[in-house]
Amino acid sequence: MRLITHNMLKCHVKNCTDPDKQFPLRFKDVQLEQIDAERNDEFLVRMLPRIDWPALSKTTKELDITLPETVPGNPEDDEEFLQALHTAILETHIKQGSMLCDGCGHEYKITNGIPNMLLAEHEI
Amino acid sequence: MKEQPVADTLQLSEADKEDQYVHQVYDEIATHFSDTRFKAWPVIERYLLELPVGSIGADIGCGNGKYLGVRGTGDIFMVGTDRSKALVGICAQRGFECQVSDGLDLPYRDGAFDFAISIAVIHHFASPERRARAVAEVLRVVRPGGSVLVFAWALEQNGRRKFDPNTQDVLVPWVLPASKAQSSVSRGESTGEGESAQSKVFHRYYHLFRKGELQELFEHVGGCTVIENGYDRDNWYIIAQKI
């Protein structure tokens, strides 16, 4: 799973609705892998509004990945920013581990890069 | 004798029906099913190719990932989810971004995506309420102003299959040839005839949509404007914009 996807996820257990807790999910015992991908600057600049930057910032800090606290004013002209963003969200893969919800404690497992987001019957 | 669709007379709860006649079947037939799903349908291909650069979208019920790579130019990003672990595994092998998830309960924050597609999926939900919930989930994960594309099997078909016009809830056979069987312990029944003596038949539950029903479903769920609706390749389809 790439970090860009993680930014879209939230905990969906029944009654787990505190937006400050259910998103972003916290990584636990993760194995990362960097896989090169071709950079597309137009894509990066245009998709920025979809990224929840505070969540991405929090998550990258937890993983010891360097990313600025805030998006620069002219991201399209900022080579360093674009490269850092590209590497973080498209080239960083979580291969194994789990994602924890700070709200309800539910643990979503990631195996061979695939998150299992299914819930038990009592959690729906 | 060629296997025919039969009316669904199963006495099961909706969840059990989906579990036994959708989820378990797809896990059993995944590889063979994937082999037969390779040609992108033009309406869907057009939709994906016309999206603006920078679009991020969800493919809900992505199957083997057929649509995840249609626009291979790195200028949009798609995430697929499917209920079948086996199919998601095939997606992942192809290098696509994918997760195991149920369409009734998506793991995404509200309005996360610019677009969502759900192709030949919602007809597998076994009640009007569950189908409405599936459509509501497709809409929920898309931002205001974003769009969704949904395809569902039609009752009225022009191809090889002919369905009884009075029966919308059916079990449709899938014949798994002996050479493709994934496990020696599988749920299907043997056809017991000639060359297909070793093949197995599985039945998948479908609710076939009659003309107008998909549009009614979207109007019932609400929160959206229908932009386009039509019939293509034995399916009814809708493109709708989230309000």
XYZ file of C-alpha atoms in Angstrom:
367
model
C 0.000 0.000 0.000
C 1.276 3.441 -0.948
C 1.077 6.344 1.471
C -1.254 8.229 -0.851
C -3.855 5.518 -0.262
C -3.336 5.590 3.501
C -4.284 9.270 3.402
C -7.722 8.301 2.064
C -8.438 5.698 4.759
C -10.311 6.078 8.010
C -11.521 3.641 10.644
C -15.081 2.556 9.789
C -15.986 0.520 12.855
C -19.547 1.226 14.049
C -19.674 4.138 16.511
C -16.055 5.045 15.884
C -16.826 8.527 14.642
C -14.403 10.980 16.256
C -12.701 12.523 13.217
C -9.647 13.392 15.277
C -9.119 9.750 16.207
C -10.351 7.632 13.270
C -8.014 9.276 10.763
C -5.147 8.955 10.025
C -4.718 5.344 11.058
C -1.540 4.786 13.018
C 1.063 2.403 11.622
C 2.347 -0.426 13.815
C 5.252 -2.826 13.201
C 5.534 -1.869 9.566
C 7.984 -2.997 6.903
C 8.456 -0.380 4.217
C 9.788 -0.703 0.719
C 10.834 2.081 -1.651
C 9.877 1.343 -5.246
C 10.810 3.837 -7.941
C 7.976 5.359 -9.934
C 8.052 7.891 -12.730
C 7.334 11.379 -11.451
C 4.502 13.368 -13.017
C 4.592 16.953 -11.753
C 1.267 17.966 -13.234
C -0.368 15.053 -11.422
C 1.318 15.977 -8.127
C 0.292 19.617 -8.260
C -3.281 18.967 -9.345
C -4.030 16.199 -6.854
C -2.732 18.179 -3.850
C -6.214 19.360 -2.787
C -7.186 15.715 -2.156
C -4.395 15.204 0.331
C -5.157 15.885 3.974
C -1.828 17.556 4.684
C -1.917 17.521 8.527
C -2.634 13.769 8.390
C 0.162 13.149 5.870
C 2.545 15.245 7.944
C 1.691 13.303 11.105
C 2.070 9.941 9.377
C 5.368 10.736 7.649
C 6.798 11.929 10.982
C 5.839 8.583 12.539
C 7.686 6.812 9.721
C 10.740 9.104 9.877
C 10.071 10.442 6.400
C 10.897 14.074 5.757
C 8.157 16.274 4.406
C 7.455 20.004 5.019
C 4.820 20.887 7.650
C 2.873 22.953 5.140
C 2.487 23.003 1.388
C 4.589 25.803 -0.176
C 2.848 28.692 -1.936
C 4.047 27.687 -5.407
C 4.428 23.918 -5.302
C 4.742 23.713 -9.098
C 8.044 25.655 -8.896
C 9.457 23.852 -5.897
C 11.595 20.959 -7.191
C 12.649 19.826 -3.735
C 9.059 19.773 -2.495
C 7.777 17.875 -5.527
C 10.485 15.231 -5.238
C 9.894 14.790 -1.507
C 6.142 14.558 -2.053
C 6.497 12.071 -4.911
C 8.843 9.846 -2.935
C 6.648 9.936 0.155
C 3.244 9.249 -1.349
C 3.935 7.212 -4.478
C 7.242 5.447 -3.891
C 6.837 4.458 -0.235
C 5.045 1.123 0.098
C 3.921 -0.482 3.325
C 4.421 -4.215 2.730
C 3.674 -5.717 6.148
C 2.314 -4.521 9.453
C -0.922 -3.041 10.660
C -2.893 0.152 11.024
C -4.384 1.021 14.385
C -7.344 3.244 15.125
C -6.635 5.625 18.009
C -10.381 5.891 18.571
C -11.550 2.302 18.997
C -8.342 0.281 18.918
C -9.253 -1.772 15.854
C -6.245 -3.186 14.042
C -6.286 -3.496 10.247
C -3.631 -5.894 8.966
C -1.452 -5.357 5.901
C -0.066 -8.481 4.248
C 2.140 -8.418 1.144
C 1.155 -4.832 0.565
C -2.582 -5.561 0.755
C -4.636 -4.060 3.617
C -7.562 -6.093 4.887
C -10.251 -3.548 5.699
C -13.020 -6.053 6.454
C -14.744 -5.809 9.818
C -16.206 -8.454 12.116
C -20.002 -8.613 12.207
C -20.320 -6.775 15.521
C -18.220 -3.896 14.211
C -20.484 -3.030 11.269
C -26.853 -29.888 -21.083
C -25.734 -26.289 -20.894
C -26.176 -24.771 -17.462
C -28.967 -22.190 -17.331
C -29.723 -19.381 -14.892
C -32.392 -20.335 -12.390
C -34.719 -18.299 -10.252
C -33.388 -17.585 -6.787
C -35.537 -19.409 -4.277
C -32.872 -19.651 -1.597
C -34.114 -19.444 1.984
C -31.123 -17.588 3.338
C -30.486 -14.252 5.006
C -29.179 -11.580 2.670
C -25.724 -11.696 4.237
C -25.592 -15.499 4.014
C -26.792 -15.445 0.404
C -24.024 -13.017 -0.504
C -21.509 -15.015 1.478
C -22.307 -18.373 -0.134
C -23.414 -17.269 -3.599
C -21.072 -14.348 -4.231
C -18.055 -14.154 -1.905
C -17.172 -17.824 -1.701
C -17.812 -18.380 -5.386
C -15.517 -15.573 -6.529
C -12.764 -16.848 -4.252
C -13.079 -20.289 -5.858
C -13.244 -19.130 -9.467
C -10.909 -16.107 -9.178
C -8.157 -17.179 -11.572
C -10.485 -18.449 -14.255
C -12.759 -15.423 -13.817
C -9.764 -13.112 -14.131
C -8.673 -14.827 -17.357
C -12.032 -13.944 -18.918
C -11.975 -10.293 -17.787
C -9.494 -8.474 -19.926
C -11.242 -6.281 -22.450
C -12.123 -2.813 -21.158
C -15.648 -1.717 -22.133
C -15.699 1.454 -24.276
C -18.089 3.521 -22.078
C -15.888 2.919 -19.038
C -12.672 3.406 -20.942
C -13.954 6.726 -22.289
C -14.978 7.836 -18.795
C -11.509 7.049 -17.416
C -9.597 8.595 -20.317
C -11.581 11.851 -20.076
C -10.874 12.470 -16.379
C -8.791 15.579 -15.652
C -5.088 15.145 -14.846
C -4.589 14.823 -11.101
C -7.814 12.890 -10.480
C -7.833 10.348 -7.665
C -10.489 7.648 -7.752
C -11.855 4.459 -6.254
C -12.799 1.302 -8.156
C -15.325 -0.410 -5.918
C -15.514 -4.104 -6.701
C -12.384 -3.907 -8.850
C -12.197 -7.643 -9.514
C -8.897 -8.487 -11.199
C -8.068 -4.822 -11.659
C -9.177 -4.607 -15.270
C -9.850 -0.861 -15.037
C -7.042 0.124 -12.675
C -4.487 0.311 -15.454
C -6.600 1.694 -18.311
C -5.032 5.109 -18.009
C -1.446 4.048 -17.620
C 0.091 7.479 -17.916
C 0.616 8.236 -14.213
C -1.556 11.322 -14.456
C -4.417 9.916 -12.399
C -4.355 7.545 -9.413
C -6.803 4.727 -8.673
C -7.333 2.454 -5.683
C -9.295 -0.757 -6.071
C -11.233 -2.623 -3.427
C -12.887 -6.017 -3.723
C -14.529 -8.407 -1.297
C -12.621 -11.345 -2.764
C -9.157 -11.854 -1.270
C -8.282 -14.037 -4.257
C -9.165 -11.348 -6.795
C -7.372 -8.639 -4.797
C -4.312 -10.890 -4.795
C -4.435 -11.018 -8.595
C -4.696 -7.208 -8.707
C -1.701 -6.832 -6.440
C 0.376 -9.190 -8.584
C -0.307 -6.850 -11.496
C 1.159 -3.970 -9.481
C -2.104 -2.162 -8.762
C -3.097 -0.464 -5.534
C -5.817 -2.569 -3.912
C -7.452 -3.637 -0.641
C -9.905 -6.190 0.625
C -13.119 -4.415 1.553
C -16.896 -4.812 1.477
C -18.831 -2.415 -0.759
C -21.436 -1.930 1.987
C -18.815 -0.449 4.295
C -15.922 1.284 2.571
C -12.830 2.225 4.572
C -12.541 5.683 3.067
C -13.122 9.118 4.547
C -16.088 11.088 3.189
C -15.368 12.908 -0.058
C -11.830 11.543 -0.359
C -11.958 10.938 -4.115
C -12.600 12.888 -7.310
C -14.413 9.925 -8.860
C -15.559 6.367 -8.240
C -16.522 3.505 -10.506
C -18.402 0.331 -9.621
C -18.670 -1.990 -12.580
C -20.938 -5.029 -12.495
C -21.002 -5.156 -8.701
C -24.158 -3.810 -7.115
C -26.302 -6.523 -8.738
C -24.690 -8.937 -6.259
C -26.322 -7.300 -3.230
C -29.325 -9.305 -2.127
C -31.916 -6.690 -1.171
C -33.056 -3.223 -2.298
C -31.779 -1.779 0.993
C -28.314 -3.282 0.532
C -28.148 -2.121 -3.081
C -29.116 1.377 -1.928
C -26.446 1.240 0.753
C -23.856 0.183 -1.842
C -24.777 3.157 -4.076
C -24.729 5.462 -1.038
C -21.195 4.289 -0.231
C -20.035 4.894 -3.809
C -21.371 8.464 -3.538
C -20.145 9.079 0.008
C -16.463 8.599 -0.842
C -16.542 11.120 -3.685
C -16.149 14.872 -3.114
C -18.969 17.332 -3.904
C -18.797 17.934 -7.664
C -17.078 14.603 -8.250
C -18.582 11.890 -10.431
C -19.474 8.210 -10.209
C -20.011 5.545 -12.878
C -22.019 2.431 -12.050
C -22.803 -0.541 -14.312
C -25.243 -3.314 -13.396
C -26.564 -6.336 -15.281
C -29.790 -5.783 -17.137
C -32.815 -8.033 -17.103
C -33.221 -7.205 -20.779
C -30.223 -8.716 -22.562
C -29.246 -8.877 -26.217
C -26.417 -11.365 -25.992
C -26.106 -15.058 -25.336
C -28.011 -14.940 -22.077
C -31.777 -14.679 -22.009
C -33.463 -14.102 -18.699
C -37.072 -14.754 -17.784
C -38.624 -11.243 -17.821
C -40.580 -12.005 -14.660
C -37.635 -13.078 -12.532
C -35.154 -10.445 -11.426
C -33.447 -12.442 -8.672
C -31.487 -15.274 -10.200
C -28.611 -17.662 -9.732
C -26.291 -17.581 -12.731
C -24.029 -20.556 -13.371
C -20.268 -20.384 -13.750
C -18.599 -23.495 -15.130
C -15.086 -23.952 -13.815
C -13.169 -26.332 -16.101
C -11.240 -29.116 -14.391
C -7.926 -27.584 -15.445
C -8.731 -24.331 -13.626
C -9.996 -25.720 -10.341
C -8.087 -24.075 -7.494
C -8.658 -26.617 -4.802
C -9.660 -30.223 -4.657
C -12.229 -29.393 -2.017
C -14.589 -26.980 -3.683
C -18.230 -26.206 -3.224
C -19.440 -26.599 -6.758
C -21.283 -29.630 -8.081
C -19.880 -31.919 -10.725
C -21.589 -31.815 -14.094
C -20.879 -35.510 -14.518
C -21.043 -35.564 -18.326
C -18.635 -36.345 -21.141
C -15.566 -34.087 -21.447
C -16.788 -31.913 -18.598
C -16.960 -34.790 -16.151
C -14.375 -33.109 -13.929
C -15.562 -29.507 -14.218
C -17.585 -27.820 -11.510
C -20.571 -25.512 -11.619
C -20.969 -22.598 -9.242
C -23.967 -20.325 -8.934
C -23.735 -16.595 -8.354
C -26.614 -14.542 -7.022
C -27.692 -11.597 -9.200
C -30.457 -9.057 -8.951
C -31.049 -8.116 -12.583
C -32.006 -4.488 -13.073
C -35.029 -3.719 -15.212
C -35.085 -0.624 -17.403
C -35.283 2.506 -15.241
C -34.493 0.727 -11.990
C -30.891 1.902 -11.720
C -31.954 5.517 -12.210
C -34.696 5.081 -9.595
C -32.114 3.683 -7.207
C -29.845 6.709 -7.618
C -32.786 9.089 -7.205
C -33.854 7.227 -4.077
C -30.368 7.435 -2.545
C -30.186 11.115 -3.489
C -27.397 13.635 -3.026
C -26.550 13.432 -6.699
C -27.586 14.494 -10.189
C -27.801 11.886 -12.945
C -25.662 13.115 -15.853
C -25.930 10.189 -18.264
C -27.717 6.899 -18.350
C -27.728 4.162 -20.905
C -27.506 0.527 -21.885
C -24.276 -1.106 -22.952
C -23.154 -4.693 -23.311
C -26.156 -6.151 -21.445
C -25.795 -3.644 -18.590
C -27.642 -0.525 -17.499
C -25.281 2.250 -16.502
C -25.406 5.646 -14.822
C -22.956 8.527 -14.580
C -23.930 10.783 -11.693
C -22.447 13.862 -10.100
C -22.238 14.206 -6.326
C -23.971 17.320 -5.084
